[in-house]
């Protein structure tokens, strides 16, 4: 658990120090840091207001391009599990009651989005041209008797071509991504205050 107020998470610098895109948001929670950290991990789509409609809209191109029926998030799935299944994200770091970091590598601009599943060591070494390499991280910080919940997303294009391809995609999804992350933190805050899961 961090005790400083630096909005650039040290764990993000450890995993992805170079990036072209970065966004972050935060929320103060009336709960102990450990409870807030657990609440972030336990948020379900049913706890959120905007996630499921946005995920459904985002999945339309891949649904059209594929005859296979994609699994859709239920209200009782954990949102983190949706990241693993829908975006091909994978765990990079999980500090008990502290920082949590997931990575993703792929070509999201494709009609049928292409994601790689890597180990943490493979992720750290990955620099193959034609891909983006990103992470999404959460942290908790003591904040005057309460807790500051912080989330940060970074994306790195591995070569100039991937940067050009990803830029319009990022411009399209960033507002919705920010909305989801604000919604996620708000749900975690409500659950941590009420003692609902964990």
PDB file of C-alpha atoms in Angstrom:
ATOM      1  CA  UNK A   1       0.000   0.000   0.000  1.00  0.00           C
ATOM      2  CA  UNK A   2       1.370   3.421  -0.911  1.00  0.00           C
ATOM      3  CA  UNK A   3       1.644   6.278   1.583  1.00  0.00           C
ATOM      4  CA  UNK A   4       2.557   9.046  -0.851  1.00  0.00           C
ATOM      5  CA  UNK A   5       0.368  11.262  -3.038  1.00  0.00           C
ATOM      6  CA  UNK A   6       2.199  10.764  -6.325  1.00  0.00           C
ATOM      7  CA  UNK A   7      -0.522  10.113  -8.900  1.00  0.00           C
ATOM      8  CA  UNK A   8       1.917   8.248 -11.124  1.00  0.00           C
ATOM      9  CA  UNK A   9       1.870   4.786  -9.646  1.00  0.00           C
ATOM     10  CA  UNK A  10       5.267   3.226  -8.997  1.00  0.00           C
ATOM     11  CA  UNK A  11       3.912  -0.148 -10.100  1.00  0.00           C
ATOM     12  CA  UNK A  12       2.989   1.345 -13.491  1.00  0.00           C
ATOM     13  CA  UNK A  13       6.531   2.651 -13.885  1.00  0.00           C
ATOM     14  CA  UNK A  14       7.833  -0.803 -13.056  1.00  0.00           C
ATOM     15  CA  UNK A  15       5.747  -2.507 -15.741  1.00  0.00           C
ATOM     16  CA  UNK A  16       5.390   0.118 -18.486  1.00  0.00           C
ATOM     17  CA  UNK A  17       7.674   3.120 -18.068  1.00  0.00           C
ATOM     18  CA  UNK A  18       7.313   4.166 -21.736  1.00  0.00           C
ATOM     19  CA  UNK A  19       3.898   5.034 -23.144  1.00  0.00           C
ATOM     20  CA  UNK A  20       2.165   7.401 -25.553  1.00  0.00           C
ATOM     21  CA  UNK A  21      -1.226   7.455 -23.827  1.00  0.00           C
ATOM     22  CA  UNK A  22      -2.076   7.732 -20.147  1.00  0.00           C
ATOM     23  CA  UNK A  23      -5.269   8.426 -18.250  1.00  0.00           C
ATOM     24  CA  UNK A  24      -6.162   8.182 -14.576  1.00  0.00           C
ATOM     25  CA  UNK A  25      -8.915   8.892 -12.081  1.00  0.00           C
ATOM     26  CA  UNK A  26      -9.352   8.726  -8.328  1.00  0.00           C
ATOM     27  CA  UNK A  27     -11.952   8.718  -5.579  1.00  0.00           C
ATOM     28  CA  UNK A  28     -11.836   9.163  -1.808  1.00  0.00           C
ATOM     29  CA  UNK A  29     -13.525   6.304   0.055  1.00  0.00           C
ATOM     30  CA  UNK A  30     -14.837   6.196   3.619  1.00  0.00           C
ATOM     31  CA  UNK A  31     -13.169   2.870   4.398  1.00  0.00           C
ATOM     32  CA  UNK A  32      -9.843   1.422   5.458  1.00  0.00           C
ATOM     33  CA  UNK A  33      -7.332   0.883   2.611  1.00  0.00           C
ATOM     34  CA  UNK A  34      -7.480  -2.909   2.855  1.00  0.00           C
ATOM     35  CA  UNK A  35     -11.286  -2.921   2.585  1.00  0.00           C
ATOM     36  CA  UNK A  36     -11.178  -0.488  -0.357  1.00  0.00           C
ATOM     37  CA  UNK A  37      -8.568  -2.617  -2.148  1.00  0.00           C
ATOM     38  CA  UNK A  38     -10.675  -5.738  -1.741  1.00  0.00           C
ATOM     39  CA  UNK A  39     -13.801  -3.901  -2.864  1.00  0.00           C
ATOM     40  CA  UNK A  40     -12.133  -2.869  -6.148  1.00  0.00           C
ATOM     41  CA  UNK A  41     -11.351  -6.500  -6.925  1.00  0.00           C
ATOM     42  CA  UNK A  42     -14.876  -7.676  -6.054  1.00  0.00           C
ATOM     43  CA  UNK A  43     -16.968  -5.190  -8.072  1.00  0.00           C
ATOM     44  CA  UNK A  44     -19.610  -6.904 -10.225  1.00  0.00           C
ATOM     45  CA  UNK A  45     -21.306  -5.476 -13.337  1.00  0.00           C
ATOM     46  CA  UNK A  46     -24.523  -5.452 -11.325  1.00  0.00           C
ATOM     47  CA  UNK A  47     -22.876  -2.925  -8.972  1.00  0.00           C
ATOM     48  CA  UNK A  48     -22.211  -0.540 -11.872  1.00  0.00           C
ATOM     49  CA  UNK A  49     -24.486   1.663 -13.946  1.00  0.00           C
ATOM     50  CA  UNK A  50     -22.813   1.996 -17.349  1.00  0.00           C
ATOM     51  CA  UNK A  51     -20.539  -1.002 -17.871  1.00  0.00           C
ATOM     52  CA  UNK A  52     -22.832  -3.624 -19.409  1.00  0.00           C
ATOM     53  CA  UNK A  53     -24.436  -1.358 -22.076  1.00  0.00           C
ATOM     54  CA  UNK A  54     -21.020  -0.059 -23.134  1.00  0.00           C
ATOM     55  CA  UNK A  55     -19.473  -3.532 -23.263  1.00  0.00           C
ATOM     56  CA  UNK A  56     -22.383  -4.725 -25.383  1.00  0.00           C
ATOM     57  CA  UNK A  57     -21.989  -1.861 -27.879  1.00  0.00           C
ATOM     58  CA  UNK A  58     -18.221  -2.379 -28.007  1.00  0.00           C
ATOM     59  CA  UNK A  59     -18.701  -6.076 -28.792  1.00  0.00           C
ATOM     60  CA  UNK A  60     -20.991  -5.503 -31.797  1.00  0.00           C
ATOM     61  CA  UNK A  61     -18.221  -5.480 -34.466  1.00  0.00           C
ATOM     62  CA  UNK A  62     -16.712  -8.730 -33.223  1.00  0.00           C
ATOM     63  CA  UNK A  63     -20.182 -10.280 -32.945  1.00  0.00           C
ATOM     64  CA  UNK A  64     -20.838  -9.356 -36.575  1.00  0.00           C
ATOM     65  CA  UNK A  65     -17.475 -10.672 -37.732  1.00  0.00           C
ATOM     66  CA  UNK A  66     -17.775 -13.978 -35.895  1.00  0.00           C
ATOM     67  CA  UNK A  67     -20.360 -16.728 -35.980  1.00  0.00           C
ATOM     68  CA  UNK A  68     -19.284 -17.777 -32.511  1.00  0.00           C
ATOM     69  CA  UNK A  69     -21.456 -16.501 -29.696  1.00  0.00           C
ATOM     70  CA  UNK A  70     -19.369 -14.409 -27.313  1.00  0.00           C
ATOM     71  CA  UNK A  71     -19.922 -14.696 -23.596  1.00  0.00           C
ATOM     72  CA  UNK A  72     -21.559 -11.591 -22.191  1.00  0.00           C
ATOM     73  CA  UNK A  73     -20.946 -10.321 -18.670  1.00  0.00           C
ATOM     74  CA  UNK A  74     -23.607 -11.323 -16.166  1.00  0.00           C
ATOM     75  CA  UNK A  75     -24.472  -9.201 -13.164  1.00  0.00           C
ATOM     76  CA  UNK A  76     -22.595 -11.558 -10.841  1.00  0.00           C
ATOM     77  CA  UNK A  77     -19.332 -11.885 -12.792  1.00  0.00           C
ATOM     78  CA  UNK A  78     -16.463  -9.907 -11.366  1.00  0.00           C
ATOM     79  CA  UNK A  79     -15.560  -6.991 -13.633  1.00  0.00           C
ATOM     80  CA  UNK A  80     -11.910  -8.066 -13.455  1.00  0.00           C
ATOM     81  CA  UNK A  81     -12.921 -11.445 -14.911  1.00  0.00           C
ATOM     82  CA  UNK A  82     -14.572  -9.575 -17.773  1.00  0.00           C
ATOM     83  CA  UNK A  83     -11.236  -7.909 -18.515  1.00  0.00           C
ATOM     84  CA  UNK A  84      -9.535 -11.294 -18.618  1.00  0.00           C
ATOM     85  CA  UNK A  85     -12.121 -12.792 -20.968  1.00  0.00           C
ATOM     86  CA  UNK A  86     -13.157  -9.823 -23.107  1.00  0.00           C
ATOM     87  CA  UNK A  87      -9.870  -7.997 -23.603  1.00  0.00           C
ATOM     88  CA  UNK A  88      -7.455 -10.833 -23.054  1.00  0.00           C
ATOM     89  CA  UNK A  89      -6.002  -9.080 -20.013  1.00  0.00           C
ATOM     90  CA  UNK A  90      -3.759 -10.981 -17.626  1.00  0.00           C
ATOM     91  CA  UNK A  91      -2.518 -10.367 -14.105  1.00  0.00           C
ATOM     92  CA  UNK A  92       0.859  -8.698 -13.711  1.00  0.00           C
ATOM     93  CA  UNK A  93       0.857  -7.819 -10.020  1.00  0.00           C
ATOM     94  CA  UNK A  94      -1.457  -8.375  -7.072  1.00  0.00           C
ATOM     95  CA  UNK A  95      -0.235  -6.974  -3.764  1.00  0.00           C
ATOM     96  CA  UNK A  96      -2.611  -8.205  -1.091  1.00  0.00           C
ATOM     97  CA  UNK A  97      -4.700  -5.229   0.085  1.00  0.00           C
ATOM     98  CA  UNK A  98      -2.666  -2.973  -2.232  1.00  0.00           C
ATOM     99  CA  UNK A  99      -1.768  -2.403  -5.891  1.00  0.00           C
ATOM    100  CA  UNK A 100      -3.386  -4.530  -8.560  1.00  0.00           C
ATOM    101  CA  UNK A 101      -2.112  -4.421 -12.169  1.00  0.00           C
ATOM    102  CA  UNK A 102      -3.336  -6.179 -15.306  1.00  0.00           C
ATOM    103  CA  UNK A 103      -1.662  -6.068 -18.714  1.00  0.00           C
ATOM    104  CA  UNK A 104      -2.911  -6.383 -22.267  1.00  0.00           C
ATOM    105  CA  UNK A 105      -1.126  -6.745 -25.601  1.00  0.00           C
ATOM    106  CA  UNK A 106      -2.716  -6.890 -29.027  1.00  0.00           C
ATOM    107  CA  UNK A 107      -4.179  -5.222 -32.093  1.00  0.00           C
ATOM    108  CA  UNK A 108      -7.518  -3.766 -31.003  1.00  0.00           C
ATOM    109  CA  UNK A 109      -8.031  -1.848 -34.256  1.00  0.00           C
ATOM    110  CA  UNK A 110      -8.738  -5.117 -36.075  1.00  0.00           C
ATOM    111  CA  UNK A 111     -12.424  -5.928 -36.760  1.00  0.00           C
ATOM    112  CA  UNK A 112     -11.862  -9.158 -34.855  1.00  0.00           C
ATOM    113  CA  UNK A 113      -9.661  -7.798 -32.120  1.00  0.00           C
ATOM    114  CA  UNK A 114      -6.462  -9.757 -31.584  1.00  0.00           C
ATOM    115  CA  UNK A 115      -5.120 -10.129 -28.041  1.00  0.00           C
ATOM    116  CA  UNK A 116      -2.106 -12.049 -26.783  1.00  0.00           C
ATOM    117  CA  UNK A 117      -1.980 -13.801 -23.431  1.00  0.00           C
ATOM    118  CA  UNK A 118       1.454 -13.440 -21.881  1.00  0.00           C
ATOM    119  CA  UNK A 119       3.161 -14.270 -18.629  1.00  0.00           C
ATOM    120  CA  UNK A 120       4.476 -11.325 -16.596  1.00  0.00           C
ATOM    121  CA  UNK A 121       8.022 -12.042 -17.803  1.00  0.00           C
ATOM    122  CA  UNK A 122       6.875 -12.250 -21.433  1.00  0.00           C
ATOM    123  CA  UNK A 123       4.982  -8.979 -21.016  1.00  0.00           C
ATOM    124  CA  UNK A 124       7.981  -7.187 -19.601  1.00  0.00           C
ATOM    125  CA  UNK A 125      10.140  -8.285 -22.556  1.00  0.00           C
ATOM    126  CA  UNK A 126       7.528  -7.835 -25.300  1.00  0.00           C
ATOM    127  CA  UNK A 127       8.372  -5.259 -27.978  1.00  0.00           C
ATOM    128  CA  UNK A 128       7.169  -6.877 -31.208  1.00  0.00           C
ATOM    129  CA  UNK A 129       6.220  -4.310 -33.892  1.00  0.00           C
ATOM    130  CA  UNK A 130       2.592  -3.884 -34.876  1.00  0.00           C
ATOM    131  CA  UNK A 131       1.041  -4.097 -31.409  1.00  0.00           C
ATOM    132  CA  UNK A 132      -0.023  -2.000 -28.477  1.00  0.00           C
ATOM    133  CA  UNK A 133       1.102  -2.889 -25.001  1.00  0.00           C
ATOM    134  CA  UNK A 134      -0.924  -1.552 -22.110  1.00  0.00           C
ATOM    135  CA  UNK A 135      -1.839  -1.872 -18.485  1.00  0.00           C
ATOM    136  CA  UNK A 136      -4.594  -0.943 -16.087  1.00  0.00           C
ATOM    137  CA  UNK A 137      -3.729  -0.526 -12.423  1.00  0.00           C
ATOM    138  CA  UNK A 138      -5.458   0.237  -9.135  1.00  0.00           C
ATOM    139  CA  UNK A 139      -3.914   1.465  -5.903  1.00  0.00           C
ATOM    140  CA  UNK A 140      -5.010   2.494  -2.422  1.00  0.00           C
ATOM    141  CA  UNK A 141      -3.425   5.233  -0.337  1.00  0.00           C
ATOM    142  CA  UNK A 142      -4.171   6.337   3.231  1.00  0.00           C
ATOM    143  CA  UNK A 143      -5.863   9.726   3.043  1.00  0.00           C
ATOM    144  CA  UNK A 144      -6.595  11.472   6.343  1.00  0.00           C
ATOM    145  CA  UNK A 145      -8.431   8.584   7.948  1.00  0.00           C
ATOM    146  CA  UNK A 146     -10.018   7.576   4.667  1.00  0.00           C
ATOM    147  CA  UNK A 147      -8.640   5.978   1.504  1.00  0.00           C
ATOM    148  CA  UNK A 148      -7.716   7.392  -1.886  1.00  0.00           C
ATOM    149  CA  UNK A 149      -8.585   4.904  -4.633  1.00  0.00           C
ATOM    150  CA  UNK A 150      -6.594   5.543  -7.793  1.00  0.00           C
ATOM    151  CA  UNK A 151      -6.671   3.871 -11.186  1.00  0.00           C
ATOM    152  CA  UNK A 152      -4.291   4.450 -14.075  1.00  0.00           C
ATOM    153  CA  UNK A 153      -4.213   3.183 -17.651  1.00  0.00           C
ATOM    154  CA  UNK A 154      -1.181   3.373 -19.951  1.00  0.00           C
ATOM    155  CA  UNK A 155      -0.768   2.312 -23.567  1.00  0.00           C
ATOM    156  CA  UNK A 156       2.411   2.008 -25.614  1.00  0.00           C
ATOM    157  CA  UNK A 157       2.540   1.523 -29.388  1.00  0.00           C
ATOM    158  CA  UNK A 158       5.507  -0.693 -30.209  1.00  0.00           C
ATOM    159  CA  UNK A 159       6.292   1.036 -33.517  1.00  0.00           C
ATOM    160  CA  UNK A 160       5.181   4.127 -35.496  1.00  0.00           C
ATOM    161  CA  UNK A 161       2.635   2.131 -37.519  1.00  0.00           C
ATOM    162  CA  UNK A 162       0.899   0.799 -34.417  1.00  0.00           C
ATOM    163  CA  UNK A 163       0.861   4.304 -32.937  1.00  0.00           C
ATOM    164  CA  UNK A 164      -0.874   5.609 -36.063  1.00  0.00           C
ATOM    165  CA  UNK A 165      -3.394   2.762 -36.047  1.00  0.00           C
ATOM    166  CA  UNK A 166      -4.188   3.019 -32.344  1.00  0.00           C
ATOM    167  CA  UNK A 167      -4.527   6.818 -32.130  1.00  0.00           C
ATOM    168  CA  UNK A 168      -8.041   7.070 -33.659  1.00  0.00           C
ATOM    169  CA  UNK A 169      -9.133   4.006 -31.681  1.00  0.00           C
ATOM    170  CA  UNK A 170      -7.973   5.676 -28.457  1.00  0.00           C
ATOM    171  CA  UNK A 171      -9.753   8.921 -29.316  1.00  0.00           C
ATOM    172  CA  UNK A 172     -12.944   6.927 -29.773  1.00  0.00           C
ATOM    173  CA  UNK A 173     -12.777   4.772 -26.647  1.00  0.00           C
ATOM    174  CA  UNK A 174     -11.071   7.033 -24.095  1.00  0.00           C
ATOM    175  CA  UNK A 175     -14.225   8.902 -22.970  1.00  0.00           C
ATOM    176  CA  UNK A 176     -16.092   5.610 -22.489  1.00  0.00           C
ATOM    177  CA  UNK A 177     -13.090   3.991 -20.796  1.00  0.00           C
ATOM    178  CA  UNK A 178     -12.923   6.894 -18.348  1.00  0.00           C
ATOM    179  CA  UNK A 179     -16.648   6.588 -17.686  1.00  0.00           C
ATOM    180  CA  UNK A 180     -16.278   2.882 -16.890  1.00  0.00           C
ATOM    181  CA  UNK A 181     -13.342   3.455 -14.556  1.00  0.00           C
ATOM    182  CA  UNK A 182     -15.153   6.245 -12.676  1.00  0.00           C
ATOM    183  CA  UNK A 183     -18.166   3.927 -12.399  1.00  0.00           C
ATOM    184  CA  UNK A 184     -15.914   1.104 -11.156  1.00  0.00           C
ATOM    185  CA  UNK A 185     -14.384   3.264  -8.413  1.00  0.00           C
ATOM    186  CA  UNK A 186     -17.813   4.550  -7.383  1.00  0.00           C
ATOM    187  CA  UNK A 187     -19.119   0.979  -7.083  1.00  0.00           C
ATOM    188  CA  UNK A 188     -16.069  -0.040  -5.046  1.00  0.00           C
ATOM    189  CA  UNK A 189     -16.595   2.962  -2.777  1.00  0.00           C
ATOM    190  CA  UNK A 190     -20.243   2.062  -2.168  1.00  0.00           C
ATOM    191  CA  UNK A 191     -19.410  -1.585  -1.461  1.00  0.00           C
ATOM    192  CA  UNK A 192     -16.490  -0.728   0.831  1.00  0.00           C
ATOM    193  CA  UNK A 193     -18.645   1.667   2.861  1.00  0.00           C
ATOM    194  CA  UNK A 194     -21.539  -0.753   3.181  1.00  0.00           C
ATOM    195  CA  UNK A 195     -19.403  -3.824   3.826  1.00  0.00           C
ATOM    196  CA  UNK A 196     -20.887  -5.619   0.797  1.00  0.00           C
ATOM    197  CA  UNK A 197     -18.257  -8.049  -0.556  1.00  0.00           C
ATOM    198  CA  UNK A 198     -15.553  -8.339   0.560  1.00  0.00           C
TER     199      UNK A 198
END
